[in-house]
PDB file of C-alpha atoms in Angstrom:
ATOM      1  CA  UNK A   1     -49.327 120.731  91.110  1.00 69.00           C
ATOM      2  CA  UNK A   2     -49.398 117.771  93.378  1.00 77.00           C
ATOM      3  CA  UNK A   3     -47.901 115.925  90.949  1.00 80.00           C
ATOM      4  CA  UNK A   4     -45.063 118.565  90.208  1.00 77.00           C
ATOM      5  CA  UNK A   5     -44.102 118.598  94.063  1.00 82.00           C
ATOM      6  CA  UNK A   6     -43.638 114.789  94.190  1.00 86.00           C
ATOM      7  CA  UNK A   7     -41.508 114.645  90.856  1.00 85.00           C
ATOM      8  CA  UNK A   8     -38.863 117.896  92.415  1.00 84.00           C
ATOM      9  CA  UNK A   9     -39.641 116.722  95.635  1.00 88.00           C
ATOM     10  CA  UNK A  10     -36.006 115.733  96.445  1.00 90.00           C
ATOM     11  CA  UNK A  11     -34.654 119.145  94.709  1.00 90.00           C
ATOM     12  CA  UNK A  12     -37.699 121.013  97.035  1.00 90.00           C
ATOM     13  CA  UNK A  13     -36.317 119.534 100.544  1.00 93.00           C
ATOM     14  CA  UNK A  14     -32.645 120.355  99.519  1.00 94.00           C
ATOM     15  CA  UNK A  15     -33.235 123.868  98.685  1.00 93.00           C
ATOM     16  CA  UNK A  16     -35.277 123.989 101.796  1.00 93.00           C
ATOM     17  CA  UNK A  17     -32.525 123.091 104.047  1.00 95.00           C
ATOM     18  CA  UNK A  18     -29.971 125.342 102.222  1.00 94.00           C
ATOM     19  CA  UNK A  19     -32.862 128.169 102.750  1.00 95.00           C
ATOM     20  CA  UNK A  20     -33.050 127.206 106.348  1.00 95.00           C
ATOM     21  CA  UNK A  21     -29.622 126.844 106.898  1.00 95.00           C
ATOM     22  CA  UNK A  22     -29.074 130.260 105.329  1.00 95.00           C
ATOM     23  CA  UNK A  23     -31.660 132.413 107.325  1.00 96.00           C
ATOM     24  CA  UNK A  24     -30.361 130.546 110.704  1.00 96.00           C
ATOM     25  CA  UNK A  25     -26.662 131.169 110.557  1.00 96.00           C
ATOM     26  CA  UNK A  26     -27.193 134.866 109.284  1.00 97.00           C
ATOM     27  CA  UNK A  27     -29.999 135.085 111.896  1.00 97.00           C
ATOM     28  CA  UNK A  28     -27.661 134.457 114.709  1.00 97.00           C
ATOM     29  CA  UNK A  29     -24.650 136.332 113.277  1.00 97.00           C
ATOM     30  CA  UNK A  30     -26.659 138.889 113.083  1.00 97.00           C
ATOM     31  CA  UNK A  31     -28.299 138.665 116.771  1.00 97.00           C
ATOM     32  CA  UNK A  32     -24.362 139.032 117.805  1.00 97.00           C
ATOM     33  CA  UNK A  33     -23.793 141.783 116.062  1.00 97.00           C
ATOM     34  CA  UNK A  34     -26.486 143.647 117.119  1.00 96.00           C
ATOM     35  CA  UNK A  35     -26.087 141.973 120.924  1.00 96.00           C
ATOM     36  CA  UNK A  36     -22.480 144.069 120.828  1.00 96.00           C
ATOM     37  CA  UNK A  37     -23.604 147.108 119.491  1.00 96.00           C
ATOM     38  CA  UNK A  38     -26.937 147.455 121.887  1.00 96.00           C
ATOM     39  CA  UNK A  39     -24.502 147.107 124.873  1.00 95.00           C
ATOM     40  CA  UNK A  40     -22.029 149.314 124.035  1.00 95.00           C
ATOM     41  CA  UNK A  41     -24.937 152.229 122.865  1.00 94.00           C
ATOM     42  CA  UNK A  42     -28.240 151.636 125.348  1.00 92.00           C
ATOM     43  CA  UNK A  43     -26.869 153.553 128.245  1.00 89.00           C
ATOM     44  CA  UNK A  44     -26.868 156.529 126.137  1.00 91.00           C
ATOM     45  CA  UNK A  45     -29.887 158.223 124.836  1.00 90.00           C
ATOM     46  CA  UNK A  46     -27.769 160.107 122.077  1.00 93.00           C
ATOM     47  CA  UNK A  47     -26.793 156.273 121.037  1.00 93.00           C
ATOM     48  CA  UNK A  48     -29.665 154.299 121.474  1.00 92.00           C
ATOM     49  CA  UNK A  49     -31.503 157.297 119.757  1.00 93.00           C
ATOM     50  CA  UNK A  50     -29.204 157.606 116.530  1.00 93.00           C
ATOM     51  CA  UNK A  51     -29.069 153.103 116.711  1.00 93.00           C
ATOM     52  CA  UNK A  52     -32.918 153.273 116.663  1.00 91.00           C
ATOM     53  CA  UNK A  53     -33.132 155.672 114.095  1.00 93.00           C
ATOM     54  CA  UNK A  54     -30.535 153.448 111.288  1.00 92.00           C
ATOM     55  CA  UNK A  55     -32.746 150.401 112.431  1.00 93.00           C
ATOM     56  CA  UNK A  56     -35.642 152.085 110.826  1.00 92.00           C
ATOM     57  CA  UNK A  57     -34.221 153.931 108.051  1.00 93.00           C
ATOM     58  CA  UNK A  58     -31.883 150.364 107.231  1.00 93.00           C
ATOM     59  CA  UNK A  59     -35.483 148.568 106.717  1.00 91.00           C
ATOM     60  CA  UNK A  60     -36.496 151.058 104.086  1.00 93.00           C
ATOM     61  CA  UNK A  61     -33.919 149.991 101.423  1.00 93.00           C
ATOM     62  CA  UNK A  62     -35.735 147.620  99.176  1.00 92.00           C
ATOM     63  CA  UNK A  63     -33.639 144.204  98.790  1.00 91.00           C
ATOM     64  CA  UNK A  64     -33.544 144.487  95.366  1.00 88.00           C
ATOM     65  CA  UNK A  65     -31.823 147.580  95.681  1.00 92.00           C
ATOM     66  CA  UNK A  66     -29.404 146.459  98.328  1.00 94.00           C
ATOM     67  CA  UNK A  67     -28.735 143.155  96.423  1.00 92.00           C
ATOM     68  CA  UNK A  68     -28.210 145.242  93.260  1.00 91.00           C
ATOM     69  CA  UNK A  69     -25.804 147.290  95.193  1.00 92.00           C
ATOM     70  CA  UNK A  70     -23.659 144.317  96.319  1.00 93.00           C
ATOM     71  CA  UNK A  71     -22.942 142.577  92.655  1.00 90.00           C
ATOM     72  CA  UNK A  72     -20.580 144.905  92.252  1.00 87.00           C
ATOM     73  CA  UNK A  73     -17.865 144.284  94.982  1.00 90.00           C
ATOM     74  CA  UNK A  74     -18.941 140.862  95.510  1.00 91.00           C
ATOM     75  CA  UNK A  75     -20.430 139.203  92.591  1.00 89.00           C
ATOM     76  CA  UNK A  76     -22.839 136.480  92.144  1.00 91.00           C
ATOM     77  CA  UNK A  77     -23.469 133.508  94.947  1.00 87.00           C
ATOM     78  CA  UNK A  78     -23.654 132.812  98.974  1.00 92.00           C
ATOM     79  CA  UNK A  79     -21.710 136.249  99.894  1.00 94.00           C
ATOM     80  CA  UNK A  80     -24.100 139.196  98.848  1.00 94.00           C
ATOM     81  CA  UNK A  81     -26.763 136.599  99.806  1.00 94.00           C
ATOM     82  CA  UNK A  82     -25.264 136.381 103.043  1.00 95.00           C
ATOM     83  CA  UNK A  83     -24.307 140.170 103.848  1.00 96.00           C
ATOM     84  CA  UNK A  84     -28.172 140.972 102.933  1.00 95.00           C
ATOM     85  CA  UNK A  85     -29.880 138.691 104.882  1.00 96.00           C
ATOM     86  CA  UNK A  86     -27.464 139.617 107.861  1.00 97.00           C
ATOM     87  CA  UNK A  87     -28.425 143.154 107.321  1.00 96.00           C
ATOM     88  CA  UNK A  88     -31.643 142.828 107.232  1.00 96.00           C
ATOM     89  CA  UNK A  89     -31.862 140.535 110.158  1.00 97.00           C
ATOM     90  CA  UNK A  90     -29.905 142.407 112.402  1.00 96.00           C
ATOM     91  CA  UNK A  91     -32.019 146.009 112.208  1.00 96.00           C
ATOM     92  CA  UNK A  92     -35.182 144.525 114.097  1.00 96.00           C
ATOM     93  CA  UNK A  93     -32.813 143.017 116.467  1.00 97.00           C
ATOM     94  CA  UNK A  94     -30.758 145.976 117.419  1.00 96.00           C
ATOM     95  CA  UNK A  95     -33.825 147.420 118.018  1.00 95.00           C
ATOM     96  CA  UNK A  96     -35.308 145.101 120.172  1.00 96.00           C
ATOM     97  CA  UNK A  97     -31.879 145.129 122.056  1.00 96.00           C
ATOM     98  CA  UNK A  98     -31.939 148.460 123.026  1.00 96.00           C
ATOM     99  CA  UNK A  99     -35.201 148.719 123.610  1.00 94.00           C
ATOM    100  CA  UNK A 100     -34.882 145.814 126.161  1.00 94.00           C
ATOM    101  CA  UNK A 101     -31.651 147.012 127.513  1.00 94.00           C
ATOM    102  CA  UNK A 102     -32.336 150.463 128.656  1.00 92.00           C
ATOM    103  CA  UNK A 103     -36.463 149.323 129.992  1.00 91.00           C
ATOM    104  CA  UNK A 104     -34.808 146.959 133.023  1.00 90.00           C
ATOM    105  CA  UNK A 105     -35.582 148.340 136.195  1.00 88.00           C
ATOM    106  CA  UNK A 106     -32.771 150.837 137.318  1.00 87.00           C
ATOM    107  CA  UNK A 107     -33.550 149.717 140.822  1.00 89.00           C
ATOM    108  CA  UNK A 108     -32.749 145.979 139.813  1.00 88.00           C
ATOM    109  CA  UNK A 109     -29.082 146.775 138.346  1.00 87.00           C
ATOM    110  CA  UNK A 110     -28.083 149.133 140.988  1.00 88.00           C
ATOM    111  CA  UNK A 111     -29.077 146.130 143.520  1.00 89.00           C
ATOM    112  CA  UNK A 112     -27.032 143.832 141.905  1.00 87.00           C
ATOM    113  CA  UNK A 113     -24.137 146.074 142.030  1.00 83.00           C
ATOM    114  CA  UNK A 114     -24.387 146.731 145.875  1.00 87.00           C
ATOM    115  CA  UNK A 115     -23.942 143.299 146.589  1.00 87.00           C
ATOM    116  CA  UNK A 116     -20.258 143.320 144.545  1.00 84.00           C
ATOM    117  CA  UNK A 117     -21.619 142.389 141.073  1.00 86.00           C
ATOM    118  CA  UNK A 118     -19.076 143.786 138.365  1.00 87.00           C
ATOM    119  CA  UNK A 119     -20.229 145.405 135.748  1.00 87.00           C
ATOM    120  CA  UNK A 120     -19.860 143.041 133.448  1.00 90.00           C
ATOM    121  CA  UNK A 121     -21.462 140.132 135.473  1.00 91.00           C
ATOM    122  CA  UNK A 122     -24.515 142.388 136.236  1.00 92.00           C
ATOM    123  CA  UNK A 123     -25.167 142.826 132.392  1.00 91.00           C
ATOM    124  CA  UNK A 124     -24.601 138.731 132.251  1.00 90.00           C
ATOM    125  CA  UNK A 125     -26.106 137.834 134.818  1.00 89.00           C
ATOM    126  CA  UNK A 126     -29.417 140.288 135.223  1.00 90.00           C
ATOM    127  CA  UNK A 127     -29.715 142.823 132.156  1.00 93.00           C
ATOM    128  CA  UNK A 128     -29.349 140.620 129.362  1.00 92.00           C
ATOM    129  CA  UNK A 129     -31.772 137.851 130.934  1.00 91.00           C
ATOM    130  CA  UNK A 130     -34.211 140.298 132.174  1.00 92.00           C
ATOM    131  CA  UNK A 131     -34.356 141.962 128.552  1.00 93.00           C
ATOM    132  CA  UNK A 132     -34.359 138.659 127.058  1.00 94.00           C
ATOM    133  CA  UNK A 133     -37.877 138.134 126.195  1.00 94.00           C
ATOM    134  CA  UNK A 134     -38.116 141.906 124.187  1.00 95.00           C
ATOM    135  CA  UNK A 135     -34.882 140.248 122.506  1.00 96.00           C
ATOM    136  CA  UNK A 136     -36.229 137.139 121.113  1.00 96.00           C
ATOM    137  CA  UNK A 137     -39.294 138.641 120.053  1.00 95.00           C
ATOM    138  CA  UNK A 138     -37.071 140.999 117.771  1.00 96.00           C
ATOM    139  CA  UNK A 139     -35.286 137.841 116.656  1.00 97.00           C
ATOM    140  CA  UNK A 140     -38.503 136.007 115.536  1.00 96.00           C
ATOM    141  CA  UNK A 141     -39.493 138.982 113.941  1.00 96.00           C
ATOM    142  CA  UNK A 142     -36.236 139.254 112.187  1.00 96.00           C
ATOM    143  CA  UNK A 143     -36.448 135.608 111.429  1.00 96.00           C
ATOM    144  CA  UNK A 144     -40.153 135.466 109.449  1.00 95.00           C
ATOM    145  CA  UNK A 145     -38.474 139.083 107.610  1.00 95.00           C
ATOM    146  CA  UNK A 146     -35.723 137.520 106.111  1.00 96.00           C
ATOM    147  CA  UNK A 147     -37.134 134.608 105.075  1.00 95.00           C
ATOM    148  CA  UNK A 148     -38.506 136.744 102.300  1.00 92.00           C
ATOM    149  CA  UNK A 149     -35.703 138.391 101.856  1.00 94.00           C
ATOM    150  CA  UNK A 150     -33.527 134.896 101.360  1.00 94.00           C
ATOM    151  CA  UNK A 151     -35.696 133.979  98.972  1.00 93.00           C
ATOM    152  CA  UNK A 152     -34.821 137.445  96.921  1.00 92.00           C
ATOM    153  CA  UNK A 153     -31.448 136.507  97.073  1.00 91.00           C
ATOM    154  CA  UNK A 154     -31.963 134.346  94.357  1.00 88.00           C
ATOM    155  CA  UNK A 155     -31.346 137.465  92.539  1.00 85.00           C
ATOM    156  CA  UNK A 156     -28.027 137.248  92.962  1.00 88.00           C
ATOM    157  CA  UNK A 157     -27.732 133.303  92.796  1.00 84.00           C
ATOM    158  CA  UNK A 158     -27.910 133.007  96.479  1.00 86.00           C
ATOM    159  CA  UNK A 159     -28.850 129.329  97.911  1.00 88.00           C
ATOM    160  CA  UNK A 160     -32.539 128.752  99.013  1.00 88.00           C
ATOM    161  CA  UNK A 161     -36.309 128.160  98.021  1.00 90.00           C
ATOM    162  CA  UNK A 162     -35.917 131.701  95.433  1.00 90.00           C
ATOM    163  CA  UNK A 163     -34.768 129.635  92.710  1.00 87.00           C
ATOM    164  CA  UNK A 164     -38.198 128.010  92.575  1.00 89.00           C
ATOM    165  CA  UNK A 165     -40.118 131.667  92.343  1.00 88.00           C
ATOM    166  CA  UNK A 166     -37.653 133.360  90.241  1.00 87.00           C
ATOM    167  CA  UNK A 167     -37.578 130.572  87.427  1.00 85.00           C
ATOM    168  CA  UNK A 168     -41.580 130.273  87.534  1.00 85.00           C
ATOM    169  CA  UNK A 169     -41.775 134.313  86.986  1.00 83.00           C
ATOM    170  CA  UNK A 170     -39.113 134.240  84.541  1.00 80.00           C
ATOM    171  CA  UNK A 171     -41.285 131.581  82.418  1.00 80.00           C
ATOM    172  CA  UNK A 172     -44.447 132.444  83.461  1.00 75.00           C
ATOM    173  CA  UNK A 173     -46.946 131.700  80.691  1.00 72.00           C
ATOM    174  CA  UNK A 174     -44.771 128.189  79.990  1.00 75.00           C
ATOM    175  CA  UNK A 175     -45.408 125.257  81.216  1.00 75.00           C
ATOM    176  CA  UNK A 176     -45.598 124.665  85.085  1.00 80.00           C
ATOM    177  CA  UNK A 177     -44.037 128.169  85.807  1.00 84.00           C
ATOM    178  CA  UNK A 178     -47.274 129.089  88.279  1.00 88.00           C
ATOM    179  CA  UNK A 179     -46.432 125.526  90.118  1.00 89.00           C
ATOM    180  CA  UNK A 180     -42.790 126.391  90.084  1.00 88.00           C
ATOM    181  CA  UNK A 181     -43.537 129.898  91.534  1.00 89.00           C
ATOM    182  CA  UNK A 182     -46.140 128.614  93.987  1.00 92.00           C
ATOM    183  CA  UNK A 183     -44.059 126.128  94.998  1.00 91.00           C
ATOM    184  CA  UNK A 184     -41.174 127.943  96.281  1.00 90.00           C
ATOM    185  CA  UNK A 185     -44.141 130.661  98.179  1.00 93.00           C
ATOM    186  CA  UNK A 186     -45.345 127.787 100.115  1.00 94.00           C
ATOM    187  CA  UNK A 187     -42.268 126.421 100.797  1.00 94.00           C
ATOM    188  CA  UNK A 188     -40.778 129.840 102.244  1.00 95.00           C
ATOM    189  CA  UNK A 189     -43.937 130.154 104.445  1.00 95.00           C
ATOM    190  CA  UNK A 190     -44.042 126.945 105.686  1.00 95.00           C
ATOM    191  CA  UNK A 191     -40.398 127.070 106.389  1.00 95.00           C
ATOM    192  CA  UNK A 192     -41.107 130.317 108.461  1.00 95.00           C
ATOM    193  CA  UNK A 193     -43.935 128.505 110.565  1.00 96.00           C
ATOM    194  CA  UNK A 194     -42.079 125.870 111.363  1.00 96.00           C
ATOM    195  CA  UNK A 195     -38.776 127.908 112.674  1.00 95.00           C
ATOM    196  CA  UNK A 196     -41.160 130.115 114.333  1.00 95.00           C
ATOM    197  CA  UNK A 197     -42.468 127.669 116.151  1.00 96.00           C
ATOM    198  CA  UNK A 198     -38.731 126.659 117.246  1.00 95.00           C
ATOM    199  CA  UNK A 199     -38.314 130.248 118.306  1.00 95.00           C
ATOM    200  CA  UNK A 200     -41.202 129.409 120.737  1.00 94.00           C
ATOM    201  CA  UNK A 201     -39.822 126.433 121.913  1.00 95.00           C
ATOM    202  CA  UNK A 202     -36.383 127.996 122.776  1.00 93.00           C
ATOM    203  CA  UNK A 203     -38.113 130.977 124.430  1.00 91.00           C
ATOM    204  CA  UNK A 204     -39.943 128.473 126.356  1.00 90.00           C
ATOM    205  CA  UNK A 205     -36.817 126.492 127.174  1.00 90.00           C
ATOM    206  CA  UNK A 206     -34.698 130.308 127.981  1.00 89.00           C
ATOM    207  CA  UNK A 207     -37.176 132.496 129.780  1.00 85.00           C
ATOM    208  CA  UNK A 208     -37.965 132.444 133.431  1.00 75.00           C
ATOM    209  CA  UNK A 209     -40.629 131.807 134.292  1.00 74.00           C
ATOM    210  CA  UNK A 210     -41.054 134.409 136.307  1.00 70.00           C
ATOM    211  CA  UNK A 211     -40.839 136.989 133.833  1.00 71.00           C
ATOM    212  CA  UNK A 212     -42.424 134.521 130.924  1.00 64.00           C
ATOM    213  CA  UNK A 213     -45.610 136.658 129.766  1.00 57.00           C
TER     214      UNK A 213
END
């Protein structure tokens, strides 16, 4: 296998970075999506009730299924690729959002509006940081979640690492399909380990530390 991984090893670092690059960009679309729609719903129980509730149902669709779903209006390559992975990413986020949103301290907000705060700068300046850590801990979630599902994008031709597992299953028996398959699995995880460990860094670099657990 070692031997396999030097040979590709050019092909194996190229298809990382497109998986990386994939599962970022759709990671943060996906944060601002669900940013927007946690701020307009988390004052409202109704809202943050019915936003929870399609967060958990959203995450019960199997990939394949969604993926499937898209070939038709879309077709093969980067866009179904791209509209799954955003999906996926943004249900732990939007619930993370809300969750974080509507658990500051009432106390807290109504202080910064006595002292002439706006609304807006008092969800700027003290909601969003203060909910901030629940936030990025949805978003690291999100991120390790989707890296699986990237690589099942390869379904549909998407970029990424899935190429390497998909063509290894789709021989398997032949020669070097298990090393092609086990390739692109450690890849994926080791991509995940390190990006999770840049989550940590930006948390460390973006959370008070005052409220840093």
């Amino acid at each position: 296998m070692w031997d396999y991984v030097l040979e590709r090893r050019g092909q194996i670092l190229y298809l990382s970075y497109q998986h990386a690059s994939l599962v970022i960009q759709c990671v943060v679309l996906a944060t601002v999506i669900a940013l927007v729609v946690a701020v307009l719903v988390y004052r409202s129980p109704r809202l943050s009730s019915l936003a929870n509730s399609t967060s958990a149902i959203g995450l019960t669709i199997p990939s394949f299924a969604l993926l499937g779903i898209l070939l038709a209006p879309f077709g093969f390559g980067v866009l179904p690729a791209v509209i799954a992975v955003t999906f996926y990413a943004a249900l732990p986020i939007l619930r993370n959002a809300v969750v974080g949103l509507a658990g500051v301290d009432r106390a807290t907000v109504e202080s910064a509006r006595g002292i002439g705060m706006s609304r807006i700068a008092t969800l700027a300046r003290v909601e969003l940081p203060l909910a901030w850590p629940v936030i990025l801990a949805g978003i690291r979630v999100s991120t390790q979640m989707v890296m699986g599902v990237a690589a099942v994008a390869a379904y549909v031709l998407g970029p990424g690492l899935g190429g390497f597992i998909f063509s290894g299953l789709a021989r398997l028996g032949g020669a070097n399909s298990v090393y092609s398959t086990l390739t692109g699995t450690i890849a994926v995880v080791l991509l995940a380990l390190v990006v999770d460990l840049l989550l940590v860094l930006v948390g460390r670099l973006t959370i008070p530390r005052g409220i840093r657990a």
